[in-house]
Backbone as ProteinMPNN parsed JSONL, in Angstrom:
{"seq_chain_A": "MPPDQQSLAAGSGSQEHAPSKLALGPQLLGLLAFLAASAVVAGLGGLATANNVDGWYATADKAPWSPPNWVFGPVWTVLYTAMAVAAWLVWRSRAEGTRPALTAYAVQLVLNLLWTPVFFGLYPVLGTPALWIAFVIIVALAVAVSVTVLYFGPISRAAGLLLLPYLAWIVFASSLNFWAAVYN", "coords_chain_A": {"N_chain_A": [[109.577, 105.294, 138.771], [108.484, 103.848, 141.744], [110.645, 101.961, 143.975], [109.489, 99.48, 144.879], [107.59, 98.946, 142.923], [109.24, 98.767, 140.714], [110.63, 96.403, 141.222], [108.506, 94.628, 141.13], [107.755, 94.922, 138.458], [110.093, 94.063, 137.201], [110.14, 91.429, 137.999], [107.978, 90.347, 136.743], [108.046, 88.506, 134.714], [107.625, 88.93, 132.055], [107.9, 88.259, 128.641], [108.031, 89.922, 126.55], [109.795, 92.094, 124.473], [111.29, 95.366, 124.539], [109.897, 97.887, 122.417], [111.193, 98.326, 119.116], [113.678, 100.731, 118.094], [113.267, 101.749, 115.623], [112.342, 104.133, 113.158], [109.092, 105.491, 112.318], [108.53, 105.331, 109.544], [110.229, 103.18, 108.401], [109.136, 101.146, 110.011], [106.475, 101.014, 109.155], [106.88, 100.388, 106.452], [108.057, 97.875, 106.776], [105.916, 96.415, 107.912], [104.11, 96.591, 105.761], [105.56, 95.124, 103.872], [105.54, 92.523, 104.967], [102.773, 92.085, 104.958], [102.376, 92.208, 102.203], [103.824, 89.954, 101.336], [102.257, 87.912, 102.446], [99.917, 88.446, 101.024], [100.704, 87.831, 98.42], [101.169, 85.061, 98.604], [98.582, 84.255, 99.306], [97.176, 85.155, 97.037], [98.357, 83.657, 94.931], [97.649, 81.123, 95.815], [94.896, 81.385, 95.587], [94.629, 81.524, 92.809], [95.333, 78.918, 92.083], [93.281, 77.565, 93.259], [90.908, 78.558, 92.165], [90.077, 77.479, 89.58], [89.511, 74.89, 90.247], [87.877, 74.521, 92.495], [85.227, 74.69, 91.732], [85.374, 72.698, 89.968], [86.735, 69.573, 89.932], [86.726, 69.423, 92.743], [84.204, 70.165, 93.557], [82.604, 67.936, 93.224], [83.87, 66.116, 94.756], [84.389, 63.671, 97.369], [83.896, 64.861, 100.438], [84.958, 65.553, 103.811], [82.638, 65.016, 106.475], [82.648, 67.124, 108.302], [83.493, 69.267, 106.915], [83.594, 72.696, 106.169], [81.352, 75.019, 104.459], [82.294, 76.204, 101.185], [82.456, 79.041, 101.06], [83.414, 79.857, 103.52], [86.167, 79.602, 103.635], [87.607, 81.737, 102.345], [87.204, 84.211, 103.962], [88.273, 83.226, 106.412], [90.944, 82.589, 105.738], [91.821, 85.139, 104.992], [91.853, 86.548, 107.43], [93.695, 84.918, 108.805], [96.071, 85.114, 107.209], [96.589, 87.831, 107.518], [97.024, 87.997, 110.301], [99.284, 86.342, 110.456], [101.167, 87.909, 109.044], [101.308, 90.203, 110.661], [102.295, 89.046, 112.997], [104.863, 88.166, 112.14], [105.951, 90.653, 111.544], [105.993, 91.837, 114.091], [107.968, 90.3, 115.311], [110.153, 90.83, 113.616], [110.492, 93.613, 113.962], [111.338, 93.745, 116.569], [114.013, 93.187, 116.745], [115.364, 91.428, 118.308], [117.462, 88.974, 119.926], [117.654, 85.933, 118.202], [115.9, 86.524, 116.212], [116.526, 86.136, 113.486], [116.596, 83.202, 113.022], [113.935, 82.751, 113.719], [112.46, 84.193, 111.796], [113.351, 82.849, 109.58], [112.203, 80.325, 109.979], [109.584, 81.16, 109.743], [109.549, 81.914, 107.033], [109.969, 79.404, 105.838], [107.597, 78.033, 106.554], [105.819, 79.637, 105.178], [106.488, 79.132, 102.509], [105.84, 76.39, 102.37], [103.107, 76.62, 102.822], [102.419, 77.98, 100.487], [103.003, 75.976, 98.609], [101.137, 73.926, 99.134], [98.446, 74.443, 98.191], [98.434, 74.516, 95.22], [99.274, 71.889, 94.808], [97.313, 70.279, 96.087], [94.84, 71.182, 94.897], [95.462, 71.712, 92.167], [97.031, 69.565, 91.135], [95.484, 67.288, 91.394], [93.636, 66.793, 89.186], [95.499, 65.874, 87.347], [97.157, 63.883, 88.547], [95.463, 62.455, 90.206], [94.402, 60.64, 93.104], [97.034, 60.233, 94.297], [98.066, 62.879, 94.291], [96.64, 64.071, 96.346], [97.635, 62.749, 98.555], [100.302, 63.554, 98.464], [99.876, 66.257, 98.938], [98.923, 65.997, 101.524], [101.229, 65.193, 102.921], [102.694, 67.523, 102.618], [101.067, 69.351, 104.043], [101.197, 68.33, 106.615], [103.922, 68.696, 107.105], [103.82, 71.456, 106.997], [102.273, 72.017, 109.294], [104.089, 71.215, 111.245], [106.162, 73.036, 110.7], [104.86, 75.474, 111.253], [104.397, 75.112, 113.96], [107.039, 75.079, 114.924], [107.7, 77.692, 114.224], [105.971, 79.126, 115.915], [107.127, 78.41, 118.348], [109.6, 79.66, 118.108], [108.795, 82.35, 117.768], [107.349, 82.995, 120.114], [109.079, 83.448, 122.501], [110.297, 85.807, 121.668], [108.276, 87.622, 121.042], [105.433, 87.557, 122.735], [102.865, 88.174, 121.839], [103.157, 87.799, 119.071], [103.623, 85.029, 118.915], [101.168, 84.109, 119.93], [99.428, 85.106, 117.991], [99.835, 83.344, 115.915], [98.667, 80.979, 116.704], [95.835, 80.503, 116.064], [96.132, 80.073, 113.316], [97.753, 77.765, 113.296], [95.918, 75.989, 114.463], [93.952, 76.008, 112.446], [95.399, 74.875, 110.334], [95.833, 72.296, 111.306], [93.17, 71.447, 111.395], [92.573, 71.681, 108.627], [94.297, 69.72, 107.745], [92.987, 67.427, 108.556], [90.819, 67.507, 106.836], [92.136, 67.237, 104.394], [93.246, 64.692, 104.727], [90.928, 63.09, 104.829], [89.965, 63.564, 102.225], [92.027, 62.388, 100.723], [91.817, 59.729, 101.447], [89.21, 59.025, 100.632], [88.842, 59.744, 97.955]], "CA_chain_A": [[108.752, 104.244, 139.357], [108.973, 103.512, 143.086], [111.432, 100.721, 143.989], [108.675, 98.268, 145.001], [106.969, 98.693, 141.619], [110.3, 98.337, 139.811], [110.907, 94.989, 141.45], [107.364, 93.886, 140.61], [107.838, 94.926, 136.991], [111.234, 93.228, 136.808], [109.832, 90.033, 138.281], [106.701, 89.949, 136.149], [108.231, 87.378, 133.807], [107.213, 89.271, 130.691], [108.83, 87.876, 127.589], [107.931, 90.942, 125.509], [110.939, 92.985, 124.422], [110.945, 96.757, 124.292], [109.723, 98.168, 120.989], [112.38, 98.716, 118.385], [113.885, 102.165, 117.959], [113.098, 102.121, 114.225], [111.416, 105.232, 112.88], [107.775, 105.064, 111.856], [108.59, 104.983, 108.118], [110.68, 101.791, 108.227], [108.183, 100.254, 110.676], [105.329, 100.873, 108.252], [107.349, 99.643, 105.274], [108.224, 96.479, 107.193], [104.581, 95.822, 108.018], [103.579, 96.448, 104.403], [106.29, 94.028, 103.206], [105.011, 91.246, 105.472], [101.411, 91.956, 104.43], [102.487, 91.919, 100.766], [104.236, 88.55, 101.192], [101.059, 87.109, 102.705], [98.976, 88.653, 99.926], [101.205, 87.08, 97.263], [100.883, 83.641, 98.854], [97.121, 84.105, 99.22], [96.768, 85.337, 95.645], [98.776, 82.487, 94.148], [96.784, 80.03, 96.244], [93.586, 81.622, 94.992], [94.697, 81.148, 91.393], [95.333, 77.457, 91.995], [91.99, 77.083, 93.742], [89.787, 79.085, 91.376], [89.613, 76.584, 88.521], [89.236, 73.538, 90.715], [86.829, 74.464, 93.523], [83.979, 74.374, 91.035], [85.671, 71.562, 89.091], [86.769, 68.26, 90.578], [86.463, 69.513, 94.173], [82.76, 70.303, 93.768], [81.994, 66.599, 93.277], [84.715, 65.246, 95.585], [83.875, 63.206, 98.655], [84.499, 65.718, 101.463], [84.703, 65.172, 105.205], [81.343, 65.528, 106.963], [82.862, 68.349, 109.071], [84.029, 70.286, 106.009], [82.722, 73.875, 106.101], [81.025, 75.438, 103.09], [83.423, 76.853, 100.499], [82.529, 80.481, 101.307], [84.088, 80.101, 104.797], [87.613, 79.58, 103.499], [88.146, 83.062, 102.007], [87.331, 85.086, 105.134], [89.188, 82.658, 107.413], [92.321, 82.765, 105.274], [92.151, 86.564, 105.031], [92.211, 86.851, 108.823], [94.915, 84.19, 109.166], [97.225, 85.71, 106.532], [96.85, 89.122, 108.152], [97.619, 87.71, 111.613], [100.64, 85.833, 110.211], [102.018, 89.035, 108.661], [101.517, 91.042, 111.844], [103.185, 88.291, 113.893], [106.225, 88.241, 111.606], [106.383, 92.036, 111.694], [106.321, 92.053, 115.507], [109.27, 89.672, 115.556], [111.148, 91.576, 112.839], [110.738, 94.938, 114.526], [111.928, 93.633, 117.902], [115.47, 93.123, 116.598], [115.836, 90.644, 119.446], [118.255, 87.781, 119.646], [116.804, 84.854, 117.725], [114.993, 86.992, 115.163], [116.848, 85.53, 112.186], [116.032, 81.849, 112.887], [112.469, 82.83, 113.806], [111.943, 84.609, 110.494], [113.649, 81.756, 108.646], [111.122, 79.349, 110.187], [108.386, 81.779, 109.159], [109.668, 81.808, 105.576], [109.78, 77.991, 105.474], [106.172, 77.696, 106.632], [105.126, 80.371, 104.12], [106.727, 78.383, 101.268], [105.012, 75.174, 102.437], [101.734, 77.08, 102.639], [102.298, 78.267, 99.064], [103.049, 74.719, 97.85], [100.026, 73.019, 99.38], [97.242, 74.695, 97.386], [98.501, 73.995, 93.847], [99.383, 70.427, 94.816], [96.015, 69.703, 96.419], [93.792, 71.51, 93.924], [95.91, 71.7, 90.78], [97.584, 68.292, 90.663], [94.512, 66.194, 91.43], [93.163, 66.414, 87.843], [96.593, 65.244, 86.604], [97.668, 62.684, 89.224], [94.431, 61.754, 90.971], [94.575, 60.486, 94.552], [98.4, 60.502, 94.794], [98.251, 64.311, 94.537], [96.072, 64.377, 97.662], [98.58, 62.231, 99.547], [101.452, 64.47, 98.446], [99.399, 67.455, 99.638], [98.843, 65.671, 102.953], [102.598, 65.249, 103.447], [103.055, 68.946, 102.682], [100.34, 70.048, 105.103], [101.756, 67.875, 107.893], [105.176, 69.449, 107.239], [103.416, 72.825, 107.301], [101.882, 72.059, 110.707], [105.333, 71.161, 112.023], [106.866, 74.304, 110.494], [104.149, 76.525, 111.99], [104.68, 74.859, 115.383], [108.402, 75.559, 115.169], [107.643, 79.15, 114.148], [105.356, 79.58, 117.173], [108.125, 78.235, 119.415], [110.599, 80.712, 117.933], [108.191, 83.669, 117.932], [106.863, 83.212, 121.475], [110.017, 84.124, 123.404], [110.637, 87.137, 121.153], [107.06, 88.429, 121.21], [104.31, 86.704, 123.125], [101.747, 88.482, 120.939], [103.426, 87.148, 117.779], [103.365, 83.593, 119.084], [99.726, 83.908, 120.086], [98.768, 85.39, 116.713], [99.969, 82.189, 115.026], [97.943, 79.801, 117.199], [94.655, 80.179, 115.242], [96.652, 79.547, 112.06], [98.134, 76.377, 113.554], [94.677, 75.227, 114.65], [93.315, 75.861, 111.136], [96.211, 73.932, 109.555], [95.519, 70.954, 111.815], [91.822, 71.172, 110.895], [92.686, 71.453, 107.186], [94.962, 68.42, 107.577], [91.959, 66.39, 108.672], [90.049, 67.556, 105.585], [93.009, 66.692, 103.365], [93.347, 63.24, 104.957], [89.662, 62.505, 104.386], [89.912, 63.623, 100.762], [92.986, 61.417, 100.186], [91.3, 58.363, 101.685], [87.911, 58.757, 100.006], [88.754, 60.173, 96.549]], "C_chain_A": [[109.326, 103.943, 140.737], [109.676, 102.164, 143.078], [110.578, 99.465, 144.09], [107.972, 97.942, 143.69], [107.996, 98.249, 140.6], [110.574, 96.848, 139.986], [109.744, 94.128, 140.976], [107.43, 93.798, 139.095], [108.963, 94.019, 136.528], [110.92, 91.762, 137.0], [108.564, 89.537, 137.617], [106.83, 88.795, 135.176], [107.827, 87.669, 132.384], [108.303, 88.915, 129.709], [108.897, 88.95, 126.511], [109.134, 91.86, 125.594], [110.452, 94.401, 124.168], [110.807, 96.996, 122.795], [111.032, 98.645, 120.374], [112.462, 100.233, 118.271], [113.753, 102.614, 116.502], [112.099, 103.261, 114.104], [110.123, 104.675, 112.296], [107.793, 104.624, 110.392], [109.055, 103.557, 107.882], [109.737, 100.773, 108.881], [107.007, 99.961, 109.742], [105.712, 100.09, 107.002], [107.538, 98.165, 105.594], [106.885, 95.766, 107.284], [103.987, 95.592, 106.635], [104.27, 95.318, 103.646], [105.764, 92.671, 103.67], [103.571, 91.022, 104.988], [101.438, 91.61, 102.941], [102.891, 90.467, 100.533], [103.045, 87.627, 101.425], [100.064, 87.231, 101.565], [99.407, 87.896, 98.674], [100.895, 85.598, 97.43], [99.386, 83.385, 98.728], [96.654, 84.2, 97.771], [97.139, 84.152, 94.772], [97.953, 81.256, 94.527], [95.391, 80.152, 95.648], [93.544, 81.251, 93.517], [94.631, 79.632, 91.217], [93.979, 76.876, 92.384], [90.856, 77.389, 92.772], [89.236, 78.1, 90.348], [89.141, 75.236, 89.03], [88.159, 73.425, 91.785], [85.492, 74.116, 92.892], [84.173, 73.223, 90.043], [85.613, 70.264, 89.862], [86.369, 68.325, 92.045], [84.969, 69.606, 94.479], [82.079, 68.949, 93.91], [82.803, 65.624, 94.134], [83.976, 64.812, 96.845], [84.617, 63.987, 99.733], [84.119, 65.207, 102.85], [83.366, 65.762, 105.661], [81.475, 66.845, 107.735], [83.436, 69.479, 108.209], [83.08, 71.485, 105.944], [82.363, 74.2, 104.655], [82.191, 76.236, 102.49], [83.559, 78.336, 100.834], [83.264, 80.815, 102.603], [85.596, 80.292, 104.609], [88.217, 80.957, 103.208], [88.279, 83.987, 103.205], [88.303, 84.546, 106.183], [90.634, 82.887, 106.99], [92.739, 84.232, 105.276], [92.601, 86.968, 106.429], [93.534, 86.178, 109.187], [96.156, 84.783, 108.504], [97.58, 87.067, 107.135], [97.524, 88.922, 109.505], [99.049, 87.192, 111.459], [101.593, 86.986, 109.911], [102.321, 89.929, 109.86], [102.457, 90.338, 112.823], [104.63, 88.387, 113.421], [106.786, 89.653, 111.762], [106.774, 92.33, 113.143], [107.682, 91.464, 115.856], [110.374, 90.462, 114.859], [111.516, 92.89, 113.52], [111.396, 94.876, 115.899], [113.45, 93.666, 117.85], [116.118, 92.336, 117.734], [116.744, 89.509, 118.985], [117.305, 86.666, 119.232], [115.852, 85.258, 116.617], [115.26, 86.296, 113.839], [116.319, 84.1, 112.077], [114.504, 81.84, 112.956], [111.876, 83.209, 112.45], [112.276, 83.599, 109.398], [112.575, 80.674, 108.754], [109.821, 79.876, 109.584], [108.406, 81.646, 107.639], [109.443, 80.375, 105.106], [108.298, 77.643, 105.501], [105.396, 78.42, 105.541], [105.296, 79.663, 102.768], [105.887, 77.099, 101.249], [103.537, 75.515, 102.238], [101.47, 77.327, 101.149], [102.253, 76.99, 98.221], [101.77, 73.897, 97.967], [98.874, 73.219, 98.396], [97.353, 74.189, 95.954], [98.646, 72.481, 93.792], [98.018, 69.806, 95.058], [95.0, 69.941, 95.303], [94.24, 71.308, 92.481], [96.402, 70.369, 90.264], [96.579, 67.15, 90.657], [93.996, 65.828, 90.033], [94.226, 65.672, 87.02], [96.984, 63.898, 87.216], [96.6, 61.861, 89.936], [94.785, 61.701, 92.445], [96.008, 60.681, 95.036], [98.674, 61.99, 95.056], [97.737, 64.693, 95.92], [96.969, 63.874, 98.782], [99.84, 63.089, 99.606], [101.081, 65.75, 99.188], [99.326, 67.199, 101.142], [100.228, 65.715, 103.602], [103.029, 66.714, 103.607], [102.35, 69.628, 103.847], [100.777, 69.577, 106.496], [103.089, 68.586, 108.149], [104.88, 70.907, 107.583], [103.025, 72.963, 108.77], [103.117, 72.035, 111.61], [106.068, 72.499, 111.914], [106.181, 75.455, 111.238], [104.388, 76.347, 113.492], [106.066, 75.368, 115.761], [108.426, 77.087, 115.161], [107.033, 79.734, 115.417], [106.375, 79.506, 118.303], [109.252, 79.256, 119.314], [110.02, 82.1, 118.232], [107.861, 83.974, 119.39], [107.831, 83.915, 122.406], [110.41, 85.535, 122.949], [109.465, 88.095, 121.357], [105.908, 87.487, 121.522], [103.122, 86.92, 122.195], [101.932, 87.793, 119.589], [103.164, 85.653, 117.861], [101.888, 83.294, 119.18], [98.971, 84.151, 118.781], [98.834, 84.207, 115.753], [99.16, 80.975, 115.477], [96.648, 79.508, 116.432], [95.052, 79.585, 113.883], [97.042, 78.079, 112.219], [96.895, 75.5, 113.727], [93.984, 74.988, 113.306], [94.075, 74.858, 110.272], [95.936, 72.499, 110.016], [94.13, 70.533, 111.33], [91.86, 70.852, 109.398], [93.381, 70.124, 106.887], [93.944, 67.287, 107.653], [91.094, 66.343, 107.413], [90.843, 66.939, 104.439], [93.095, 65.171, 103.491], [92.08, 62.545, 104.471], [89.601, 62.457, 102.865], [90.842, 62.581, 100.137], [92.472, 59.99, 100.344], [90.077, 58.06, 100.829], [87.774, 59.238, 98.558], [89.799, 59.456, 95.708]], "O_chain_A": [[110.54, 103.799, 140.879], [109.344, 101.304, 142.262], [110.9, 98.464, 143.449], [107.777, 96.767, 143.378], [107.687, 97.452, 139.714], [110.73, 96.12, 139.005], [109.956, 93.023, 140.475], [107.194, 92.739, 138.514], [108.799, 93.279, 135.558], [111.394, 90.927, 136.229], [108.116, 88.425, 137.894], [105.83, 88.162, 134.84], [107.697, 86.747, 131.578], [109.476, 89.226, 129.916], [109.759, 88.879, 125.635], [109.462, 92.354, 126.673], [109.355, 94.616, 123.653], [111.514, 96.382, 121.995], [111.858, 99.28, 121.03], [111.45, 100.93, 118.343], [114.096, 103.752, 116.18], [111.13, 103.336, 114.859], [110.073, 103.532, 111.84], [107.138, 103.644, 110.037], [108.352, 102.788, 107.227], [109.56, 99.669, 108.366], [106.604, 98.811, 109.568], [104.958, 99.231, 106.545], [107.215, 97.302, 104.778], [106.734, 94.646, 106.794], [103.426, 94.531, 106.363], [103.628, 94.625, 102.857], [105.564, 91.77, 102.855], [103.198, 89.899, 104.648], [100.625, 90.816, 102.47], [102.362, 89.816, 99.633], [102.848, 86.667, 100.681], [99.436, 86.246, 101.176], [98.562, 87.375, 97.946], [100.412, 84.953, 96.499], [98.972, 82.404, 98.11], [95.824, 83.404, 97.333], [96.331, 83.692, 93.966], [97.602, 80.447, 93.668], [94.781, 79.158, 95.254], [92.543, 80.725, 93.031], [93.96, 79.129, 90.316], [93.584, 75.819, 91.893], [89.954, 76.573, 92.583], [88.022, 77.917, 90.27], [88.444, 74.513, 88.317], [87.585, 72.352, 91.97], [84.716, 73.341, 93.45], [83.229, 72.827, 89.359], [84.563, 69.892, 90.387], [85.744, 67.395, 92.554], [84.523, 69.173, 95.542], [81.09, 68.823, 94.632], [82.462, 64.445, 94.227], [83.066, 65.491, 97.32], [85.819, 63.803, 99.924], [83.107, 64.53, 103.034], [83.009, 66.875, 105.277], [80.511, 67.607, 107.814], [83.819, 70.527, 108.73], [81.888, 71.312, 105.69], [83.006, 73.705, 103.73], [82.968, 76.86, 103.212], [84.678, 78.845, 100.887], [83.701, 81.953, 102.775], [86.225, 81.057, 105.341], [89.25, 81.3, 103.781], [89.368, 84.507, 103.45], [89.068, 85.307, 106.775], [91.456, 83.328, 107.794], [93.903, 84.536, 105.536], [93.613, 87.65, 106.589], [94.397, 86.799, 109.808], [97.186, 84.941, 109.159], [98.758, 87.405, 107.246], [98.495, 89.61, 109.819], [99.928, 87.557, 112.24], [102.697, 87.04, 110.453], [103.459, 90.36, 110.048], [103.325, 90.98, 113.413], [105.525, 88.661, 114.22], [107.964, 89.824, 112.077], [107.777, 92.998, 113.391], [108.452, 92.062, 116.607], [111.417, 90.73, 115.456], [112.691, 93.236, 113.639], [111.961, 95.873, 116.349], [114.101, 94.115, 118.793], [117.28, 92.559, 118.073], [116.776, 89.148, 117.809], [116.259, 86.48, 119.854], [115.078, 84.434, 116.131], [114.322, 85.907, 113.143], [115.634, 83.801, 111.098], [113.859, 81.009, 112.318], [110.897, 82.606, 112.01], [111.56, 83.505, 108.401], [112.096, 80.167, 107.74], [109.054, 79.122, 108.986], [107.392, 81.304, 107.03], [108.795, 80.155, 104.082], [107.793, 77.021, 104.566], [104.415, 77.884, 105.026], [104.355, 79.603, 101.976], [105.293, 76.761, 100.225], [102.808, 74.785, 101.566], [100.431, 76.933, 100.619], [101.535, 76.935, 97.223], [101.363, 73.243, 97.007], [98.379, 72.247, 97.826], [96.45, 73.49, 95.495], [98.194, 71.851, 92.836], [97.603, 68.908, 94.325], [94.373, 68.998, 94.822], [93.481, 70.79, 91.662], [96.22, 70.056, 89.087], [96.796, 66.143, 89.983], [93.922, 64.64, 89.719], [93.888, 64.926, 86.1], [97.127, 62.902, 86.507], [96.821, 60.688, 90.235], [95.404, 62.626, 92.971], [96.197, 61.254, 96.109], [99.443, 62.319, 95.959], [98.327, 65.539, 96.593], [97.056, 64.498, 99.839], [100.382, 63.321, 100.686], [101.873, 66.269, 99.975], [99.633, 68.084, 101.94], [100.375, 66.221, 104.714], [103.647, 67.087, 104.604], [102.972, 70.406, 104.569], [100.727, 70.351, 107.452], [103.357, 69.027, 109.267], [105.603, 71.523, 108.366], [103.411, 73.933, 109.421], [103.178, 72.746, 112.613], [106.541, 73.034, 112.918], [106.86, 76.318, 111.794], [104.562, 77.33, 114.213], [106.239, 76.01, 116.796], [109.091, 77.705, 115.992], [107.53, 80.732, 115.939], [106.478, 80.423, 119.118], [109.801, 79.672, 120.334], [110.673, 82.925, 118.871], [108.071, 85.097, 119.849], [107.45, 84.893, 123.049], [110.81, 86.361, 123.77], [109.646, 89.233, 121.791], [105.469, 86.718, 120.667], [102.45, 85.964, 121.807], [100.975, 87.262, 119.025], [102.546, 85.08, 116.964], [101.403, 82.334, 118.581], [97.983, 83.472, 118.501], [97.984, 84.078, 114.872], [98.986, 80.034, 114.703], [96.377, 78.338, 116.165], [94.373, 78.695, 113.37], [96.702, 77.247, 111.377], [96.836, 74.393, 113.194], [93.485, 73.892, 113.053], [93.458, 74.073, 109.552], [95.819, 71.594, 109.19], [93.937, 69.395, 110.903], [91.258, 69.876, 108.951], [93.08, 69.479, 105.883], [94.03, 66.311, 106.908], [90.685, 65.268, 106.975], [90.294, 66.208, 103.614], [93.028, 64.452, 102.495], [92.152, 61.528, 103.781], [89.232, 61.437, 102.283], [90.49, 61.958, 99.135], [92.675, 59.148, 99.469], [89.931, 56.937, 100.347], [86.687, 59.145, 97.988], [89.882, 59.684, 94.502]]}, "name": "protein", "num_of_chains": 1, "seq": "MPPDQQSLAAGSGSQEHAPSKLALGPQLLGLLAFLAASAVVAGLGGLATANNVDGWYATADKAPWSPPNWVFGPVWTVLYTAMAVAAWLVWRSRAEGTRPALTAYAVQLVLNLLWTPVFFGLYPVLGTPALWIAFVIIVALAVAVSVTVLYFGPISRAAGLLLLPYLAWIVFASSLNFWAAVYN"}
């Protein structure tokens, strides 16, 4: 590269690190592991939702801006896939800060896993307090996703950006949860 282009490239301010030197096999296995983790969380959430979406939730007082139930499956499929790819991009970079970034990712994934059974599964047992507990969890989830974005961004701009729709959806879902807690 000519010297003037080298200086332009060096001064571009790109936060993206060079791709990892891992072979294709480990790269693919890593991606599959992150996709599998997302699929497990999605599947367990689906189990907690299945019995209650057509149960108590069908007659619950929902926010006027609540989308139809069929929207949630496709949206979550895209979000879980984007989350897995984001985590994989950070993992494969092997950059400084990867461990705390992936720890933050794991924390938000656990909170994500907790929310669904609390919101859908505990309501028939506890009533409205279950919805308030779920609200606390989803607010903690929004904070954890924000922290994850802040960790991911400097390691891989693409990874940080991939989590922004997820964060927006969590904030939106928080508003739905809040409405349900107040009006049910």
